[in-house]
Short mmCIF file of C-alpha atoms in Angstrom, two decimals:
data_model
loop_
_atom_site.label_atom_id
_atom_site.label_comp_id
_atom_site.label_asym_id
_atom_site.label_seq_id
_atom_site.Cartn_x
_atom_site.Cartn_y
_atom_site.Cartn_z
CA MET A 1299 -0.05 -0.31 -0.01
CA SER A 1300 3.39 2.44 0.64
CA ILE A 1301 4.07 2.06 -2.65
CA PHE A 1302 0.65 2.95 -3.82
CA ASP A 1303 1.02 6.13 -1.79
CA PHE A 1304 4.06 6.61 -3.23
CA TYR A 1305 3.03 6.93 -6.63
CA ASN A 1306 0.47 8.65 -5.80
CA LYS A 1307 2.05 11.56 -4.27
CA LYS A 1308 4.70 11.73 -6.97
CA HIS A 1309 3.79 15.41 -8.40
CA ARG A 1310 4.38 16.20 -4.21
CA TRP A 1311 7.75 14.54 -3.64
CA LYS A 1312 8.77 16.16 -7.06
CA TRP A 1313 8.07 19.48 -5.45
CA LEU A 1314 9.79 18.67 -2.07
CA LEU A 1315 12.73 16.86 -3.73
CA PHE A 1316 13.10 20.33 -6.19
CA PHE A 1317 12.54 22.67 -2.61
CA THR A 1318 15.15 20.81 -1.02
CA PHE A 1319 17.99 21.02 -3.36
CA VAL A 1320 17.26 24.37 -3.83
CA ALA A 1321 18.06 25.05 -0.40
CA ILE A 1322 20.83 23.42 -0.69
CA VAL A 1323 22.48 25.19 -3.69
CA SER A 1324 21.31 28.76 -2.14
CA GLY A 1325 22.96 28.06 1.34
CA SER A 1326 26.18 26.91 -0.25
CA VAL A 1327 26.26 29.84 -2.90
CA TRP A 1328 25.46 32.15 0.30
CA TYR A 1329 28.39 30.10 2.32
CA THR A 1330 30.28 30.55 -0.44
CA ASN A 1331 29.34 34.44 -1.73
CA THR A 1332 29.89 34.94 2.24
CA ILE A 1333 33.77 33.14 1.99
CA VAL A 1334 34.67 35.15 -1.20
CA SER A 1335 33.45 38.17 0.00
CA LYS A 1336 35.92 37.96 3.15
CA ILE A 1337 38.71 37.27 1.19
CA ALA A 1338 37.96 40.43 -1.60
CA ARG A 1339 37.88 42.78 1.66
CA GLU A 1340 40.90 41.72 3.01
CA GLU A 1341 42.26 41.86 -0.70
CA LYS A 1342 41.38 45.41 -1.26
CA LYS A 1343 42.64 46.07 2.11
CA ASN A 1344 45.87 44.93 1.43
CA ILE A 1345 45.88 46.91 -2.13
CA THR A 1346 44.71 49.39 -0.08
CA LEU A 1347 47.55 49.42 3.00
CA TRP A 1348 49.91 49.11 -0.64
CA ALA A 1349 49.02 52.20 -1.72
CA ASP A 1350 48.99 53.95 1.43
CA ALA A 1351 52.38 52.77 1.68
CA ILE A 1352 53.27 53.95 -2.07
CA HIS A 1353 52.10 57.49 -1.00
CA ARG A 1354 54.43 57.85 1.61
CA LYS A 1355 57.63 56.82 -0.12
CA ALA A 1356 56.83 58.51 -2.83
CA GLU A 1357 56.20 61.61 -0.27
CA LEU A 1358 59.80 60.51 0.85
CA VAL A 1359 61.63 60.37 -2.11
CA ASN A 1360 59.94 63.36 -3.01
CA TYR A 1361 61.38 65.29 0.02
CA THR A 1362 64.96 63.45 -0.49
CA GLU A 1363 64.79 65.10 -4.21
CA LYS A 1364 63.69 68.67 -3.02
CA PHE A 1365 66.88 68.04 0.02
CA PHE A 1366 69.11 66.93 -2.69
CA ILE A 1367 68.54 69.88 -4.42
CA ARG A 1368 68.64 72.44 -1.89
CA ILE A 1369 72.55 71.03 -1.01
CA GLN A 1370 73.02 71.29 -4.60
CA GLU A 1371 71.89 74.98 -4.41
CA GLU A 1372 74.04 75.52 -1.05
CA GLU A 1373 77.26 73.86 -2.77
CA ARG A 1374 76.98 76.40 -5.60
CA LYS A 1375 76.79 79.57 -2.89
CA ARG A 1376 79.83 78.06 -0.80
CA VAL A 1377 81.61 78.06 -4.32
CA GLU A 1378 80.94 81.83 -5.00
CA ILE A 1379 81.80 82.50 -1.78
CA LEU A 1380 84.96 80.35 -2.16
CA ALA A 1381 85.81 82.43 -5.33
CA LEU A 1382 85.12 85.67 -3.75
CA ALA A 1383 87.26 85.23 -0.73
CA THR A 1384 89.95 84.19 -3.39
CA LYS A 1385 90.21 87.49 -4.98
CA ARG A 1386 89.32 89.43 -1.65
CA PHE A 1387 91.99 87.78 -0.06
CA VAL A 1388 94.54 89.36 -2.79
CA GLU A 1389 93.28 92.88 -2.02
CA ALA A 1390 93.09 92.81 2.22
CA GLU A 1391 94.81 95.71 3.24
CA SER A 1392 95.14 94.55 7.10
CA ASN A 1393 95.82 91.04 8.77
CA GLU A 1394 92.22 90.57 9.64
CA GLU A 1395 90.42 90.64 6.14
CA LEU A 1396 93.33 88.45 5.78
CA THR A 1397 93.05 86.05 8.56
CA PHE A 1398 89.26 86.23 7.84
CA TYR A 1399 89.34 85.45 4.05
CA SER A 1400 92.02 82.19 4.40
CA THR A 1401 90.08 81.05 7.03
CA LEU A 1402 86.67 80.69 4.77
CA ILE A 1403 89.14 79.46 1.84
CA GLN A 1404 90.96 76.74 4.24
CA ASN A 1405 87.45 75.80 5.44
CA ASN A 1406 86.30 74.31 2.12
CA THR A 1407 87.25 70.74 2.92
CA THR A 1408 84.68 68.91 0.21
CA ILE A 1409 84.00 70.75 -2.45
CA PRO A 1410 87.17 69.61 -5.04
CA VAL A 1411 88.16 72.97 -6.70
CA ILE A 1412 90.21 73.77 -9.34
CA GLN A 1413 91.87 77.89 -10.49
CA THR A 1414 92.67 78.48 -14.00
CA ASN A 1415 93.43 81.13 -16.40
CA LYS A 1416 91.81 81.86 -20.11
CA LYS A 1417 93.97 79.50 -21.09
CA ARG A 1418 92.74 76.28 -18.68
CA GLU A 1419 95.77 76.56 -17.12
CA ILE A 1420 95.61 75.25 -13.94
CA ILE A 1421 97.20 77.91 -10.48
CA GLY A 1422 95.79 75.88 -7.73
CA THR A 1423 93.50 73.17 -6.85
CA ARG A 1424 91.68 72.07 -3.96
CA ASN A 1425 90.11 68.67 -2.16
CA VAL A 1426 91.09 66.61 -5.52
CA ASP A 1427 92.59 63.51 -6.14
CA PHE A 1428 95.51 64.23 -8.38
CA ASP A 1429 98.65 65.76 -8.02
CA ALA A 1430 98.41 68.99 -10.06
CA ASP A 1431 102.27 69.21 -10.60
CA THR A 1432 101.72 66.45 -13.39
CA VAL A 1433 98.58 67.91 -14.77
CA PRO A 1434 99.46 71.67 -15.99
CA VAL A 1435 96.59 71.66 -18.21
CA LEU A 1436 92.74 71.03 -17.36
CA GLN A 1437 91.38 69.62 -20.42
CA GLY A 1438 89.81 65.86 -21.58
CA LYS A 1439 88.22 64.14 -19.40
CA LEU A 1440 89.02 65.79 -16.40
CA LEU A 1441 87.62 68.98 -17.77
CA GLN A 1442 84.78 67.08 -19.05
CA GLU A 1443 84.51 65.89 -15.38
CA PHE A 1444 84.21 69.35 -13.90
CA SER A 1445 81.98 71.12 -16.32
CA VAL A 1446 79.26 69.63 -14.72
CA TYR A 1447 78.32 72.89 -13.91
CA ASP A 1448 79.24 76.47 -14.85
CA PRO A 1449 82.64 77.67 -13.48
CA VAL A 1450 83.01 80.86 -11.50
CA LYS A 1451 84.38 83.69 -12.73
CA VAL A 1452 87.23 85.59 -10.45
CA ASP A 1453 88.87 88.67 -11.57
CA PHE A 1454 92.47 88.17 -10.17
CA LEU A 1455 94.68 90.93 -10.09
CA GLY A 1456 93.75 92.63 -13.13
CA ASP A 1457 93.28 88.83 -14.87
CA VAL A 1458 90.37 86.57 -14.89
CA ASN A 1459 90.38 83.42 -13.78
CA TYR A 1460 87.71 80.69 -13.59
CA LEU A 1461 87.19 78.45 -10.64
CA TYR A 1462 85.58 74.76 -11.65
CA TYR A 1463 84.39 72.76 -8.96
CA LYS A 1464 82.06 69.40 -9.28
CA GLU A 1465 80.16 67.56 -6.47
CA SER A 1466 81.33 67.03 -3.03
CA LYS A 1467 82.75 63.45 -2.32
CA LEU A 1468 79.63 63.70 0.12
CA TYR A 1469 77.48 65.32 -1.92
CA SER A 1470 77.96 62.29 -4.50
CA GLU A 1471 77.51 59.50 -2.41
CA LEU A 1472 74.40 61.33 -1.06
CA ARG A 1473 73.28 60.94 -4.59
CA LYS A 1474 74.22 57.50 -5.37
CA TYR A 1475 72.33 56.51 -2.53
CA LEU A 1476 69.19 58.64 -3.65
CA ASP A 1477 69.43 56.81 -6.89
CA GLU A 1478 69.39 53.27 -5.60
CA LEU A 1479 66.71 54.33 -3.15
CA VAL A 1480 64.74 55.43 -6.27
CA MET A 1481 65.43 52.40 -8.41
CA ASP A 1482 64.83 50.68 -5.13
CA PHE A 1483 61.69 52.07 -4.91
CA PHE A 1484 60.83 51.36 -8.18
CA SER A 1485 61.73 47.61 -7.87
CA GLU A 1486 59.61 47.46 -4.69
CA THR A 1487 56.61 49.50 -6.39
CA VAL A 1488 56.25 47.21 -9.75
CA ILE A 1489 57.45 43.97 -7.54
CA ASN A 1490 55.02 43.96 -5.08
CA SER A 1491 53.74 41.13 -2.63
CA ALA A 1492 50.19 42.32 -3.03
CA SER A 1493 50.07 41.45 -6.83
CA VAL A 1494 48.91 44.39 -7.56
CA PRO A 1495 49.56 45.71 -11.78
CA VAL A 1496 51.13 48.69 -11.52
CA ILE A 1497 52.71 50.77 -14.67
CA ILE A 1498 54.97 53.53 -13.89
CA THR A 1499 54.63 56.51 -16.59
CA ASP A 1500 56.07 59.65 -17.40
CA SER A 1501 54.74 62.80 -16.67
CA LEU A 1502 51.96 62.94 -20.23
CA MET A 1503 50.94 59.38 -18.93
CA GLN A 1504 51.85 58.70 -22.97
CA HIS A 1505 55.66 56.44 -21.88
CA ILE A 1506 55.61 53.29 -20.08
CA ILE A 1507 58.76 53.99 -17.89
CA ALA A 1508 58.33 50.41 -15.72
CA HIS A 1509 55.68 48.04 -15.32
CA GLY A 1510 54.68 44.92 -13.22
CA ASN A 1511 52.20 42.05 -13.07
CA ILE A 1512 51.01 43.04 -15.70
CA PRO A 1513 51.59 40.78 -18.81
CA LEU A 1514 53.43 43.58 -21.59
CA ASN A 1515 55.39 42.92 -24.33
CA GLU A 1516 56.80 44.47 -27.56
CA SER A 1517 53.94 43.38 -29.67
CA ASN A 1518 51.58 45.19 -28.05
CA ASP A 1519 50.33 48.20 -30.11
CA SER A 1520 49.88 51.90 -28.75
CA ALA A 1521 45.97 51.61 -28.94
CA TYR A 1522 45.92 48.61 -26.54
CA MET A 1523 48.57 50.80 -23.85
CA GLN A 1524 46.59 53.81 -24.32
CA LYS A 1525 43.42 51.73 -23.78
CA LEU A 1526 45.12 50.02 -21.25
CA LEU A 1527 46.64 53.39 -19.30
CA ASN A 1528 42.94 54.73 -19.68
CA ASP A 1529 41.17 52.02 -17.70
CA MET A 1530 44.00 52.09 -14.70
CA ARG A 1531 43.90 55.84 -14.38
CA THR A 1532 39.88 55.36 -14.22
CA GLN A 1533 39.75 52.58 -11.80
CA ARG A 1534 42.00 54.41 -9.33
CA ASN A 1535 43.23 57.91 -8.68
CA PRO A 1536 47.05 57.91 -9.96
CA ILE A 1537 50.21 58.48 -7.25
CA GLU A 1538 52.10 61.61 -8.16
CA LEU A 1539 55.83 61.16 -8.38
CA GLU A 1540 58.68 63.51 -8.84
CA LEU A 1541 62.17 62.62 -9.43
CA GLU A 1542 65.22 64.33 -10.92
CA GLN A 1543 63.01 67.78 -11.44
CA SER A 1544 60.37 65.50 -13.53
CA LYS A 1545 57.40 64.61 -12.49
CA ASN A 1546 55.96 60.40 -12.75
CA TYR A 1547 52.55 59.06 -12.13
CA ILE A 1548 52.22 55.29 -10.50
CA LEU A 1549 48.87 53.80 -12.39
CA TYR A 1550 47.35 50.56 -10.81
CA LYS A 1551 44.75 49.07 -10.21
CA ASP A 1552 42.67 45.76 -8.28
CA SER A 1553 44.92 43.00 -8.43
CA LEU A 1554 44.02 39.67 -10.48
CA ILE A 1555 43.36 37.58 -7.07
CA LEU A 1556 40.14 40.71 -6.61
CA THR A 1557 39.30 40.46 -10.31
CA GLN A 1558 38.52 37.05 -10.44
CA LEU A 1559 37.25 37.06 -6.81
CA GLN A 1560 34.37 39.48 -8.63
CA PHE A 1561 33.14 36.87 -11.32
CA PHE A 1562 33.41 34.47 -9.03
CA PRO A 1563 29.67 33.85 -7.60
CA VAL A 1564 28.59 34.26 -11.39
CA ILE A 1565 30.72 31.63 -12.69
CA GLN A 1566 29.45 29.68 -9.46
CA LEU A 1567 26.28 30.21 -10.50
CA THR A 1568 26.72 29.05 -13.94
CA ILE A 1569 28.25 25.92 -13.41
CA ILE A 1570 25.41 24.61 -10.81
CA ALA A 1571 22.93 25.74 -13.64
CA LEU A 1572 24.26 23.89 -16.36
CA PHE A 1573 24.91 20.38 -14.23
CA ILE A 1574 20.85 21.05 -13.08
CA LEU A 1575 20.39 21.45 -17.21
CA ILE A 1576 22.86 18.26 -17.99
CA SER A 1577 21.34 16.21 -14.82
CA TYR A 1578 17.56 17.10 -16.21
CA LEU A 1579 18.47 16.50 -19.61
CA ILE A 1580 19.73 13.07 -19.06
CA PHE A 1581 17.56 11.80 -16.66
CA SER A 1582 14.27 13.56 -19.06
CA THR A 1583 16.21 11.57 -21.78
CA SER A 1584 16.27 8.14 -19.54
CA ARG A 1585 13.08 8.59 -18.73
CA ARG A 1586 11.37 8.83 -22.19
CA SER A 1587 13.82 5.75 -23.56
CA GLU A 1588 12.33 3.82 -20.40
CA GLN A 1589 8.87 4.44 -21.44
CA ASN A 1590 9.39 4.36 -25.07
CA GLN A 1591 10.80 0.81 -24.09
CA VAL A 1592 8.01 0.06 -22.34
CA TRP A 1593 5.60 1.06 -24.86
CA ALA A 1594 7.89 -0.97 -27.35
CA GLY A 1595 7.62 -3.82 -25.01
CA MET A 1596 3.34 -3.27 -25.10
CA ALA A 1597 3.11 -3.19 -28.99
CA LYS A 1598 5.23 -6.06 -29.08
CA GLU A 1599 3.16 -8.65 -26.29
CA THR A 1600 -0.16 -6.70 -28.25
CA ALA A 1601 0.97 -7.59 -31.61
CA HIS A 1602 1.61 -11.75 -30.26
CA GLN A 1603 -1.79 -11.46 -28.33
CA LEU A 1604 -3.29 -10.37 -31.53
CA GLY A 1605 -1.95 -13.74 -33.30
CA THR A 1606 -4.36 -16.15 -31.34
CA PRO A 1607 -7.98 -14.39 -32.75
CA LEU A 1608 -6.38 -14.07 -36.04
CA SER A 1609 -6.11 -17.86 -36.44
CA SER A 1610 -9.23 -18.20 -35.25
CA ILE A 1611 -10.85 -15.67 -37.35
CA MET A 1612 -8.90 -17.30 -40.72
CA ALA A 1613 -10.44 -20.73 -39.66
CA TRP A 1614 -13.76 -19.33 -39.27
CA SER A 1615 -13.16 -17.31 -42.74
CA GLU A 1616 -12.27 -20.65 -43.95
CA LEU A 1617 -15.77 -22.36 -42.77
CA LEU A 1618 -17.78 -19.46 -44.76
CA ARG A 1619 -16.82 -20.49 -47.83
CA ILE A 1620 -16.72 -23.98 -47.41
CA LYS A 1621 -20.39 -22.99 -46.49
CA GLY A 1622 -20.71 -21.00 -49.80
CA GLU A 1623 -20.62 -17.01 -48.20
CA THR A 1624 -17.77 -16.26 -50.04
CA GLU A 1625 -18.27 -12.74 -50.59
CA VAL A 1626 -18.72 -12.57 -47.07
CA ALA A 1627 -15.34 -14.57 -46.39
CA THR A 1628 -13.44 -12.57 -49.43
CA GLU A 1629 -14.40 -9.49 -46.97
CA LEU A 1630 -13.35 -10.77 -43.84
CA ASP A 1631 -10.34 -12.10 -45.67
CA LYS A 1632 -9.22 -8.21 -45.89
CA ASP A 1633 -9.89 -7.62 -42.92
CA ILE A 1634 -7.75 -10.23 -41.67
CA LEU A 1635 -4.70 -9.16 -44.13
CA ARG A 1636 -5.24 -5.66 -42.77
CA LEU A 1637 -5.17 -7.31 -38.51
CA GLU A 1638 -1.75 -9.28 -39.86
CA THR A 1639 -0.48 -6.24 -41.00
CA ILE A 1640 -1.59 -4.15 -38.28
CA ALA A 1641 0.52 -6.82 -35.53
CA GLN A 1642 3.61 -6.56 -38.36
CA ARG A 1643 3.37 -2.74 -37.77
CA PHE A 1644 2.97 -3.36 -33.90
CA SER A 1645 5.82 -5.80 -33.67
CA LYS A 1646 8.19 -3.40 -35.59
CA ILE A 1647 7.77 -0.97 -33.29
CA GLY A 1648 11.46 -0.60 -30.91
CA SER A 1649 13.08 -2.18 -33.51
CA GLU A 1650 15.30 -1.86 -36.42
CA PRO A 1651 12.89 -2.15 -39.71
CA THR A 1652 13.90 -4.37 -42.01
CA LEU A 1653 14.32 -3.46 -45.62
CA GLN A 1654 13.45 -4.91 -48.71
CA GLU A 1655 13.04 -4.39 -52.41
CA GLU A 1656 9.93 -3.55 -53.21
CA ASN A 1657 7.69 -1.48 -55.63
CA ILE A 1658 7.11 1.63 -54.13
CA ILE A 1659 4.09 2.74 -57.28
CA ALA A 1660 2.27 -0.38 -56.13
CA THR A 1661 2.74 0.08 -52.69
CA ILE A 1662 1.45 3.34 -52.11
CA TYR A 1663 -1.26 2.12 -54.59
CA GLU A 1664 -2.56 -0.50 -51.79
CA ALA A 1665 -2.65 1.54 -49.37
CA ILE A 1666 -4.55 4.30 -50.89
CA ASP A 1667 -7.28 1.55 -52.56
CA TYR A 1668 -7.95 0.32 -48.84
CA LEU A 1669 -8.15 3.87 -47.36
CA ARG A 1670 -10.64 4.40 -50.19
CA GLU A 1671 -12.71 1.70 -49.32
CA ARG A 1672 -13.18 3.03 -45.63
CA THR A 1673 -13.47 6.26 -45.97
CA PRO A 1674 -16.61 8.64 -47.07
CA SER A 1675 -17.45 9.57 -50.86
CA ARG A 1676 -16.60 12.62 -50.33
CA VAL A 1677 -12.62 12.15 -50.07
CA THR A 1678 -10.87 11.43 -52.99
CA TYR A 1679 -7.57 10.30 -53.69
CA HIS A 1680 -5.19 11.20 -56.69
CA ILE A 1681 -2.32 9.61 -57.32
CA ASN A 1682 -0.03 12.04 -60.10
CA ILE A 1683 1.85 8.17 -60.83
CA PRO A 1684 0.86 5.56 -63.61
CA GLU A 1685 0.33 2.14 -61.47
CA ASN A 1686 1.87 0.29 -63.74
CA GLN A 1687 5.21 2.07 -63.56
CA HIS A 1688 8.05 0.67 -61.28
CA ILE A 1689 10.08 2.00 -58.73
CA ILE A 1690 12.15 -0.43 -57.09
CA VAL A 1691 13.55 0.88 -53.77
CA PRO A 1692 14.58 -0.84 -50.45
CA LEU A 1693 11.79 -0.02 -47.87
CA ASN A 1694 9.72 -1.46 -44.72
CA LYS A 1695 6.38 -2.27 -46.57
CA PRO A 1696 3.79 -2.21 -43.27
CA LEU A 1697 5.60 0.71 -41.72
CA PHE A 1698 5.21 2.42 -45.39
CA GLU A 1699 2.00 2.01 -46.06
CA TRP A 1700 1.27 3.16 -42.11
CA VAL A 1701 2.91 6.30 -42.97
CA ILE A 1702 0.97 7.01 -46.12
CA GLU A 1703 -1.83 6.42 -43.77
CA ASN A 1704 -1.21 9.04 -41.37
CA LEU A 1705 -0.38 11.25 -44.14
CA CYS A 1706 -3.63 10.85 -45.72
CA LYS A 1707 -5.40 11.42 -42.42
#
C-alpha cells in the first residue's frame, strides 16, 4: 500500500525534492559568497595598505629629491663665496681681513675646486684626487668631469681666472644613495607582495617607464597600451611622483585575484545551472527512453496476443467459404490481412526495421485503395504516378503503408 501511496504522491515528492535541492544550492552559494566577500575585503585592504605605503614612500622620495636640490644650491653658493674670498684675499689690506678670507678658503674641505686662467692652465687646486704638478692644463676627461656645473668667473689681480668645481664626495655618495633609493622604490612598486598591477609613466602618462604584474611586451600596439592606461587611470587615482626635477605617475588597479573573485559567484551559479540542466536532460532522456521501451514491449505483446484471434478468424473465414458465403469470406479475408499488417507494425515498434526491395508505386496504390474503401465518398484520392510504373526501392512495406495512412489522415 505504501508503494502505491508513493506513486500517488509522486508530484508532491517532486516539489519536496526540488525545494530541498534549491535550499542546499542556495545555502552553498550563500556560504561561498560570504567567504569570497571576506577574501575580497582582505584583498582590497591589502591594496589600500599598499597604496598608502607607496604614497608615503613617494612623499619620502620627493622630499629627499628636494633636499638634494637644496644641497646642490648650497654647494654652488659655497663655491661662489670661495671665489669671492679668493679675490678679496689678494685685495685685503689688514691682517684681520687676510685671516678671515684665508679661513674661508681653508674651510672648504669637501668641494673639489680647480683654479685656472683663460687658457685653462691650472693655477691652484683644492680637495682633488690627482697631483696638480703632473696635470698642468685642465682638459680632456678631467675638463668634462669638472664642467658639469658652470665655472665661477673671478677677477684676480687684473686678470680673469675661473674656478671649476664638481660635486663633493659627500654629495656624490648621497646622490648615489638617492639613485639606489629611487631604483629600490621602483622595484618595490612594480614587484609588490600584494600582486597589484602597476605601471610607472612619464608626466604625460604616455610613455611607460616600468611595469609589474602586467603582461606587456613589444607586440602590444599603442592603442592597447593607451586603453590600458586609461582604464587604470579611471579605476584608481594615479600617485604623483617627482624625481630628478621631472614628474612621474604611478598607475595601479585591482589585483588579478580580486578581479577573479568578483566573477566567482557568477561562474559558480553558471556551473550549477549547467549541471542542473545537463542532469535534467540526462534523466529526462533516460525516462523517455524507458517509456519508449515500455511502449515497445506493450506493442510487441499486443502483436503477439493478436495472433490467436487472427488464427480463429481465419478458420471462420474458411468455414464461411465452405458454406458458400464467398463474398463475406472475401471481405473477412481483407480484414484479416489488415489485422496481420497491424500486428506486423506493432511487432516492429522498438526494433530496427528490415528493408526489402519493393515496388514503391504498387505499395502506395495498395495503401490508398484500402483507405478509399473506408473513407467517406466525398473524399477523393489522386495519385499522379501511373500504376503500371515500377520503382524498386528498399523499404519496409507495413511501416511505409502506415506512414501513408497517417499522412492521409
